[in-house]
Coordinates of C-alpha atoms in Angstrom, one line a residue:
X154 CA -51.0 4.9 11.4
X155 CA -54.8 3.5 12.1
X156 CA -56.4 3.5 9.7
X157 CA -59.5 6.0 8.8
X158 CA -62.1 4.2 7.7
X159 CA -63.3 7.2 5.6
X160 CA -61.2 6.4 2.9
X161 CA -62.0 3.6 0.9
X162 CA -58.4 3.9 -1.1
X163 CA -55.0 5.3 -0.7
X164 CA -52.9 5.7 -4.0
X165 CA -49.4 5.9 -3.6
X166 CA -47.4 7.7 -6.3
X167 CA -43.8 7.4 -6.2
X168 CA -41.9 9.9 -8.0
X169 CA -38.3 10.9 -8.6
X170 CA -37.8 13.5 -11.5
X171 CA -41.1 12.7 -13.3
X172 CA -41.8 16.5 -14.4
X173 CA -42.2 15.6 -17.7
X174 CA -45.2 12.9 -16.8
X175 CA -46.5 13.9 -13.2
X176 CA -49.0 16.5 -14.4
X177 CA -50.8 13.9 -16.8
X178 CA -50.7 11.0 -14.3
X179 CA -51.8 13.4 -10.7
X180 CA -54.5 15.1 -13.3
X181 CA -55.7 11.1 -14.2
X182 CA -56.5 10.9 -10.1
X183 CA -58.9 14.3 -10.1
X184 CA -62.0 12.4 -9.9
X185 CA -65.4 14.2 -9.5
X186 CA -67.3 11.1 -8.4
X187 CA -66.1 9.5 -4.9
X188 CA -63.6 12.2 -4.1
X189 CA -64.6 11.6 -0.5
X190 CA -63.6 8.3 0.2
X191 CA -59.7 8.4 -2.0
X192 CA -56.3 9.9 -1.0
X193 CA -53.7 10.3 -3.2
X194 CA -49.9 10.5 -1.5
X195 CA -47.8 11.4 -4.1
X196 CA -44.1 10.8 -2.5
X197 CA -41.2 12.8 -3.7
X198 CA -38.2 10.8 -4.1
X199 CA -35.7 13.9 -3.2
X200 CA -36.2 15.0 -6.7
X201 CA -33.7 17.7 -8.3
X202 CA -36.6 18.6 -10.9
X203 CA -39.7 20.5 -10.9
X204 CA -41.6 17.4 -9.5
X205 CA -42.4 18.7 -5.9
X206 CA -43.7 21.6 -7.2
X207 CA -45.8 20.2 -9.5
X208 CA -47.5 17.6 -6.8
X209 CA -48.0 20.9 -4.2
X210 CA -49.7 22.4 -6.8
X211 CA -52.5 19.7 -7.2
X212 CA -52.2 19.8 -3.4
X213 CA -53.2 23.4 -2.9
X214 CA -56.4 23.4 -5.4
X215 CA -57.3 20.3 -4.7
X216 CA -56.6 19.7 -0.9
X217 CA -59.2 17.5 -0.2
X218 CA -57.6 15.0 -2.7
X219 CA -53.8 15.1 -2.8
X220 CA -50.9 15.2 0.0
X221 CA -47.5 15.7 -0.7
X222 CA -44.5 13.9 0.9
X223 CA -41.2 15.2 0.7
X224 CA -38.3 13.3 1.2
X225 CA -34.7 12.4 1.0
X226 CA -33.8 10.3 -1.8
X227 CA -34.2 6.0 -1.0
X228 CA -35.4 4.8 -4.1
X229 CA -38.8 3.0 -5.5
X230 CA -39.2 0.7 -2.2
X231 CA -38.5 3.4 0.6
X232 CA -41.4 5.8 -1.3
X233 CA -43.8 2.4 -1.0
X234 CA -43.3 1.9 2.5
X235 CA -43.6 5.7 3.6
X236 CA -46.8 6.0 1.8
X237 CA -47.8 2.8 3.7
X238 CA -46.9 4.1 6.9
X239 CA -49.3 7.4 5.9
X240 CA -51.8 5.8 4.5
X241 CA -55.4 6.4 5.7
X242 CA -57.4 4.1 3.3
X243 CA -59.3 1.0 4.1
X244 CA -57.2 -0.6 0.7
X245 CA -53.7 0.6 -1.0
X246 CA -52.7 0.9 -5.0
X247 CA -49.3 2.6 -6.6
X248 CA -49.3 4.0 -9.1
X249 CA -45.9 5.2 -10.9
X250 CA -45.7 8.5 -11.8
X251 CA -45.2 7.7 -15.1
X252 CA -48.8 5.9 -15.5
X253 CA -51.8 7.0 -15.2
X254 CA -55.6 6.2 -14.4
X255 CA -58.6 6.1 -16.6
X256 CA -60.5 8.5 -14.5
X257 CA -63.5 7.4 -15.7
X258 CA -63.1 4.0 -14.5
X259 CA -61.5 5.1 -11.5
X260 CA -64.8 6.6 -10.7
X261 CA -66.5 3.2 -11.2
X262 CA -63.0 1.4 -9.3
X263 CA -63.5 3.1 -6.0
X264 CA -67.7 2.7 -6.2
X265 CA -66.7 -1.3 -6.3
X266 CA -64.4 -0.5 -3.3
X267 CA -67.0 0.9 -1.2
X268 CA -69.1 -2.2 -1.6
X269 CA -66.2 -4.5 -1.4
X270 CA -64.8 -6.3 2.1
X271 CA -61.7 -8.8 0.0
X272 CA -58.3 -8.8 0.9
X273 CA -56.8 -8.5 -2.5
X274 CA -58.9 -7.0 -5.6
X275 CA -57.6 -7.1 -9.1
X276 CA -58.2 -5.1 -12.1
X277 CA -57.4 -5.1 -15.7
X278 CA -54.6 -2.6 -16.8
X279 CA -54.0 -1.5 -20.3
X280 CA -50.8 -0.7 -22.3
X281 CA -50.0 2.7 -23.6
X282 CA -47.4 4.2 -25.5
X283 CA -45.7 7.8 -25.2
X284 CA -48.7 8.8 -27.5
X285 CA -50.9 7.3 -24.5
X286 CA -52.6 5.1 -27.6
X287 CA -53.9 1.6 -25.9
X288 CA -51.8 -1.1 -27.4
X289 CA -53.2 -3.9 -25.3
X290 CA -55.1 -4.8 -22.6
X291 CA -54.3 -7.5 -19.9
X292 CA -57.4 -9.1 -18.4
X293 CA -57.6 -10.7 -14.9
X294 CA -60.4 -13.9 -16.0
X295 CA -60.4 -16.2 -12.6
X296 CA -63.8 -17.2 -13.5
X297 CA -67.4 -16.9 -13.2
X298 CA -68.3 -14.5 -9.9
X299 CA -67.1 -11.7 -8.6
X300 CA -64.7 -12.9 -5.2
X301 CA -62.9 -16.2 -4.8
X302 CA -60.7 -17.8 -2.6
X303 CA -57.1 -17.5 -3.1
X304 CA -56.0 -20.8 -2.8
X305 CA -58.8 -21.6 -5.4
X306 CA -57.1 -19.2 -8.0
X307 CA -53.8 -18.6 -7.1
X308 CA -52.6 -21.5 -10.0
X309 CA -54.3 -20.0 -12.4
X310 CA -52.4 -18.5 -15.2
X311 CA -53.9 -15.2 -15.2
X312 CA -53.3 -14.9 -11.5
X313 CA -50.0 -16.5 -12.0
X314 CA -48.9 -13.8 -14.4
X315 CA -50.5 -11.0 -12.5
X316 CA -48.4 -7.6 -12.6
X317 CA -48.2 -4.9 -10.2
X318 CA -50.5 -2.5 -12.1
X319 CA -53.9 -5.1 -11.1
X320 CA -53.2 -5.4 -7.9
X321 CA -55.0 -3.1 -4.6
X322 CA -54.3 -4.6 -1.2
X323 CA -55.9 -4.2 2.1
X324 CA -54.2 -1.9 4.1
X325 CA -54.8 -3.7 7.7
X326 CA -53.7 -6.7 5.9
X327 CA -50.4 -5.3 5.0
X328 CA -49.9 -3.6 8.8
X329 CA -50.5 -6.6 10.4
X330 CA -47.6 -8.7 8.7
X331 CA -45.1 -5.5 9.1
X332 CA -44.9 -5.6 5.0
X333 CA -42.0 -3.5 3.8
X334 CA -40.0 -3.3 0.4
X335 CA -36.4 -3.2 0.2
X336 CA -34.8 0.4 0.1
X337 CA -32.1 1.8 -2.1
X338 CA -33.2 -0.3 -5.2
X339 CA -35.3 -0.7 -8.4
X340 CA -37.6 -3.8 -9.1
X341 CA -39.4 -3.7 -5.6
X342 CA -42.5 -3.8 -7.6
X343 CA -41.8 -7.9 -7.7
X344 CA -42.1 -8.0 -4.0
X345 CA -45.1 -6.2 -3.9
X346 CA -46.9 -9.1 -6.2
X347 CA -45.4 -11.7 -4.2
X348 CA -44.8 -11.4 -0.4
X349 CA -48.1 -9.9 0.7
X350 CA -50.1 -13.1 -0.7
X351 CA -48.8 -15.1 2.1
X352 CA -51.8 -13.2 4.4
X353 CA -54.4 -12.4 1.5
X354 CA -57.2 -15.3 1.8
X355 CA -59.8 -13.6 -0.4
X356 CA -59.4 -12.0 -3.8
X357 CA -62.4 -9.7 -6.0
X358 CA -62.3 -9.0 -9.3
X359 CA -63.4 -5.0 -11.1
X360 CA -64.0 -6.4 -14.2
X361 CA -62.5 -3.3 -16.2
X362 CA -59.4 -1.9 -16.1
X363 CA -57.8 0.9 -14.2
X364 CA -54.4 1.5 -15.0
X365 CA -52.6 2.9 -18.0
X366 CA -49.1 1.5 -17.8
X367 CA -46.8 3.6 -20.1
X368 CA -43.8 1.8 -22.4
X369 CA -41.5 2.9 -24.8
X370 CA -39.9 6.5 -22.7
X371 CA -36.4 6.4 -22.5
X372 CA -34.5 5.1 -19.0
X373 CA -37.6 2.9 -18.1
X374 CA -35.8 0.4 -15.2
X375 CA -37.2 -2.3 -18.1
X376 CA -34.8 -1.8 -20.8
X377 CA -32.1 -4.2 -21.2
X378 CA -29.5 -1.8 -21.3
X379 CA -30.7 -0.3 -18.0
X380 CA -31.4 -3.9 -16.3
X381 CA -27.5 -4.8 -17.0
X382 CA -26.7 -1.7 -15.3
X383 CA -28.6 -2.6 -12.6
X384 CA -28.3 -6.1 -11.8
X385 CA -27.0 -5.0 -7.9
X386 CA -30.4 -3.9 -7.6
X387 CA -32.4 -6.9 -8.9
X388 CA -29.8 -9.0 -6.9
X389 CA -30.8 -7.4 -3.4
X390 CA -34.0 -7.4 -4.8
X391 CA -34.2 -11.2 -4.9
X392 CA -32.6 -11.4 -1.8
X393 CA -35.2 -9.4 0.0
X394 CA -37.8 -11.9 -1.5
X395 CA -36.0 -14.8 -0.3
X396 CA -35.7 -13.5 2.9
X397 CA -39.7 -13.0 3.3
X398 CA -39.9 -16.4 1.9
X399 CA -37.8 -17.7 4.7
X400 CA -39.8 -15.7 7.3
X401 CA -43.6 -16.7 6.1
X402 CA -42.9 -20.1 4.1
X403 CA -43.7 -22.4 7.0
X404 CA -47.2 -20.2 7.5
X405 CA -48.1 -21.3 4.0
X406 CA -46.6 -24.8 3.7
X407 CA -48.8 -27.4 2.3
X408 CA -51.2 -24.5 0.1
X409 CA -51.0 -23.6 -3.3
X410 CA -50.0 -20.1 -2.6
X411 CA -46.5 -21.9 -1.3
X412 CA -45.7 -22.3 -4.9
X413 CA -46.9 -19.2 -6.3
X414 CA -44.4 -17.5 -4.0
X415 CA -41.9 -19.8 -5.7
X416 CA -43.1 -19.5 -9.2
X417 CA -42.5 -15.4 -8.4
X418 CA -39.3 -15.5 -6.5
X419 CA -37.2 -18.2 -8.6
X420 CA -37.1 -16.1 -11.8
X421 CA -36.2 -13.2 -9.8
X422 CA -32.8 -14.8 -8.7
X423 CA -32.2 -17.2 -11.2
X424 CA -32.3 -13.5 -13.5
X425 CA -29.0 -12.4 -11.5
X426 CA -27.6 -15.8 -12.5
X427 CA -28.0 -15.6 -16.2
X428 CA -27.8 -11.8 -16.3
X429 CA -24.2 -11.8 -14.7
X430 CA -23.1 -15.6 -16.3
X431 CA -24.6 -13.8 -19.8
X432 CA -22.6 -10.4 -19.7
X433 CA -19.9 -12.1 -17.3
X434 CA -16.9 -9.9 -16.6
X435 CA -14.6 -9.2 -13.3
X436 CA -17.6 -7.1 -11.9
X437 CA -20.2 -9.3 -12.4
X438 CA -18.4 -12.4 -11.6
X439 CA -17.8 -10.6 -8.3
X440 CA -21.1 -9.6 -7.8
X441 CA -22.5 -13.2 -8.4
X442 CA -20.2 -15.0 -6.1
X443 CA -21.3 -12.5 -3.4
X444 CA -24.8 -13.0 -4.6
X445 CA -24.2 -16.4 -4.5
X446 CA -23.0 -16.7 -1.2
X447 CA -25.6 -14.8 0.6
X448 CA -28.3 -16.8 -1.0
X449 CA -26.7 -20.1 0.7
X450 CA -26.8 -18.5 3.9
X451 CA -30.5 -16.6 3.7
X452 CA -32.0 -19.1 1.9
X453 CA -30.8 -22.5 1.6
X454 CA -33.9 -24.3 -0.1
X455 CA -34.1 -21.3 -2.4
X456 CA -30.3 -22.3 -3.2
X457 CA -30.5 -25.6 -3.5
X458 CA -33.5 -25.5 -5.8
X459 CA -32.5 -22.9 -8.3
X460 CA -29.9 -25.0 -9.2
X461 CA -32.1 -28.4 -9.8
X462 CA -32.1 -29.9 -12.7
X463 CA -35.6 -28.8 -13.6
X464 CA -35.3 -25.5 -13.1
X465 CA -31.9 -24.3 -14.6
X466 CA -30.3 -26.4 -17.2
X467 CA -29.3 -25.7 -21.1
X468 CA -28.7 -28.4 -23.2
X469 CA -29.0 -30.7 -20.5
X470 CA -26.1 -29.4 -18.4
X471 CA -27.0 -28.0 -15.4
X472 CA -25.1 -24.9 -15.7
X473 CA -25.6 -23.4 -12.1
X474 CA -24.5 -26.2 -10.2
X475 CA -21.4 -26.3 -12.8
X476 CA -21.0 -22.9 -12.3
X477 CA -20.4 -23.5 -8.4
X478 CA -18.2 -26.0 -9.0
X479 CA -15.9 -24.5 -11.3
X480 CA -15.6 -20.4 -9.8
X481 CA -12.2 -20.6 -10.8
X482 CA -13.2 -21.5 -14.6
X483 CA -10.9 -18.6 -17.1
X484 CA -12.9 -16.0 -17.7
X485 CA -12.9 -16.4 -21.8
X486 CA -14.7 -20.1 -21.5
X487 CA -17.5 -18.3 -19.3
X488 CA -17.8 -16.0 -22.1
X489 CA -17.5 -18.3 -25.0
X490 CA -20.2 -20.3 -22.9
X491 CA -22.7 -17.4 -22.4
X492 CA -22.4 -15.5 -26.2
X493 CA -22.9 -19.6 -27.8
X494 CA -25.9 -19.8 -25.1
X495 CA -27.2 -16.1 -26.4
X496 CA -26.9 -17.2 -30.2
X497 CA -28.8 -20.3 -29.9
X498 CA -31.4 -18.6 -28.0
X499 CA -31.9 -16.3 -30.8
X500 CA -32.1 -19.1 -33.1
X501 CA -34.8 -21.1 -30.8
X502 CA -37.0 -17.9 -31.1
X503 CA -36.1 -17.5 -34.8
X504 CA -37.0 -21.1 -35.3
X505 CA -41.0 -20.3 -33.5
X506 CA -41.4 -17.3 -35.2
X507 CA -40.5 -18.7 -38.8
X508 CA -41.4 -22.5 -38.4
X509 CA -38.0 -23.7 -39.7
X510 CA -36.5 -25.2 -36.4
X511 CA -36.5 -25.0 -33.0
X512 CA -33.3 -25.6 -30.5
X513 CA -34.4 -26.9 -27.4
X514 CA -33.0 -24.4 -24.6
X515 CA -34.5 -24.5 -20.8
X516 CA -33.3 -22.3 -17.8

């Protein structure tokens, strides 16, 4: 869709059985200020809760403000890209259901929009917990000014470290490059702070924050317990980074945002590798050799350099590459490997926390 210059910003708020946090977060959007020039699409997930009925209900008293899209279930990345493709807004945010907006400063966000023309503009985001209590804030310092070019700040560690909460692309920006997340799967958020820089030339900075990112409910896609169960998706998740990696890398070869993308989508896989080597049984052996596999054929220099010597060793054996060499290894010495690789990690962080000792471990 073109789009309508008369918006200044889309939100897009993906949602799949949020009942219990929807209200709060939609009722966070319900500026007075501005209202004009925002849209918010709140995307229902094919939810088997009260969800839909919650977002038509902001939709009928505040029509001007909120749309409702119903759909069948397809996971975090298939609610991002139909928003996109609905989208009217000059720039895009999400914004999980489970979060919320300062309204206040969201009054003062979109009044920067309207004056703003960058391709990329970041905010600070706060923490809250289930009480909504702050518990910190992350700040987005790339210097003195108010817009900079993004091969002059893309190294920097606060860029470097920059989650999806601080970030608001241009919409155009995103069209133009055919953006679009993996479907079916969690974690899509990474390709959302990664893939898009390979277009974005000019970044601003709303030096306050925005967004109210919400830890500590139960089932949150960051707990441990829930990432083991879920390593398929962060696998295909990786994968689908790769993959735009391989399509755009020789567009940004030679500039520093070339190894940004790197520095984003090399944890991402080398996480299915220690995950599944970590917790290594007949299902995640399986699912690594397959991982494995279609990494070599999708993305070769990815391959080949997540197994480097600088990039995944412990204890100076380069455990990947000895990995691939021995598949056929019994499937006790892979465990007996990975629970003495998990104790001495806890003792490295034991030994920083306390002062006593440190055990030198890099992956």
């Amino acid at each position: 869709m073109v789009a309508d210059m008369k918006k200044v910003l889309t939100v897009i708020v993906p949602t799949y059985n949020m009942e219990q946090y929807l209200d709060y977060c939609l009722s966070s959007l319900c500026v007075k200020r501005h209202a004009e020039v925002v849209e918010v699409l709140v995307v229902n997930d094919g939810s088997t809760d009260s969800s839909s009925a919650i977002a038509h209900g902001f939709a009928t008293r505040r029509p001007d403000l909120f749309r409702v899209i119903d759909k069948a279930n397809g996971n975090y990345g298939s609610c991002v890209n139909r928003g996109l493709q609905e989208a009217t807004g000059k720039y895009v945010k999400v914004l999980d259901a489970d979060d919320s907006f300062s309204t206040e400063r969201f009054e003062r966000f979109l009044g920067f929009l309207l004056g703003e023309d960058a391709d990329l503009v970041l905010s600070d985001f706060v923490v809250v917990d289930t009480t909504r209590a702050i518990r910190k804030r992350i700040s987005y310092d790339l210097g003195p000014g108010r817009r900079f070019e993004l091969d002059e700040v893309c190294r920097k560690g606060a860029f470097c470290c920059m989650q999806m909460h601080a970030v608001t692309y241009r919409h155009e920006l995103l069209q133009k490059m055919g953006y679009h997340q993996t479907e079916g799967v969690s974690y899509t958020d990474q390709q959302w702070i990664a893939l898009p820089m390979v277009r974005v030339r000019t970044v601003a900075c709303f030096s306050d924050y925005v967004y109210e990112y919400l830890v500590g409910r139960t089932g949150q896609t960051v707990a441990p317990s829930v990432k083991i169960k879920s390593l398929s998706d962060t696998a295909r998740c990786a994968l689908g980074m790769v993959e735009g990696y391989e399509k755009w890398k020789a567009e940004v070869a030679g500039r520093p945002v070339h190894d940004y993308l790197l520095g984003r989508i090399v944890p991402m896989v080398k996480e299915v590798y220690v995950t599944a080597l970590t917790y290594y049984s007949p299902v995640t052996r399986k699912l690594l050799n397959d991982f494995d596999t279609e990494l070599e054929m999708k993305g070769h220099d990815v391959y080949e350099y997540v197994a480097s010597p600088g990039v995944s060793s412990f204890l100076g054996v380069r455990y990947l590459a000895c990995w691939r060499r021995h598949r056929r290894t019994p499937m006790w010495m892979v465990r007996l490997l990975s629970r003495t690789y998990v104790l001495l990690l806890k003792l490295r962080r034991l030994g920083h926390k306390e002062g006593v000792m440190e055990v030198p471990v890099s992956f």
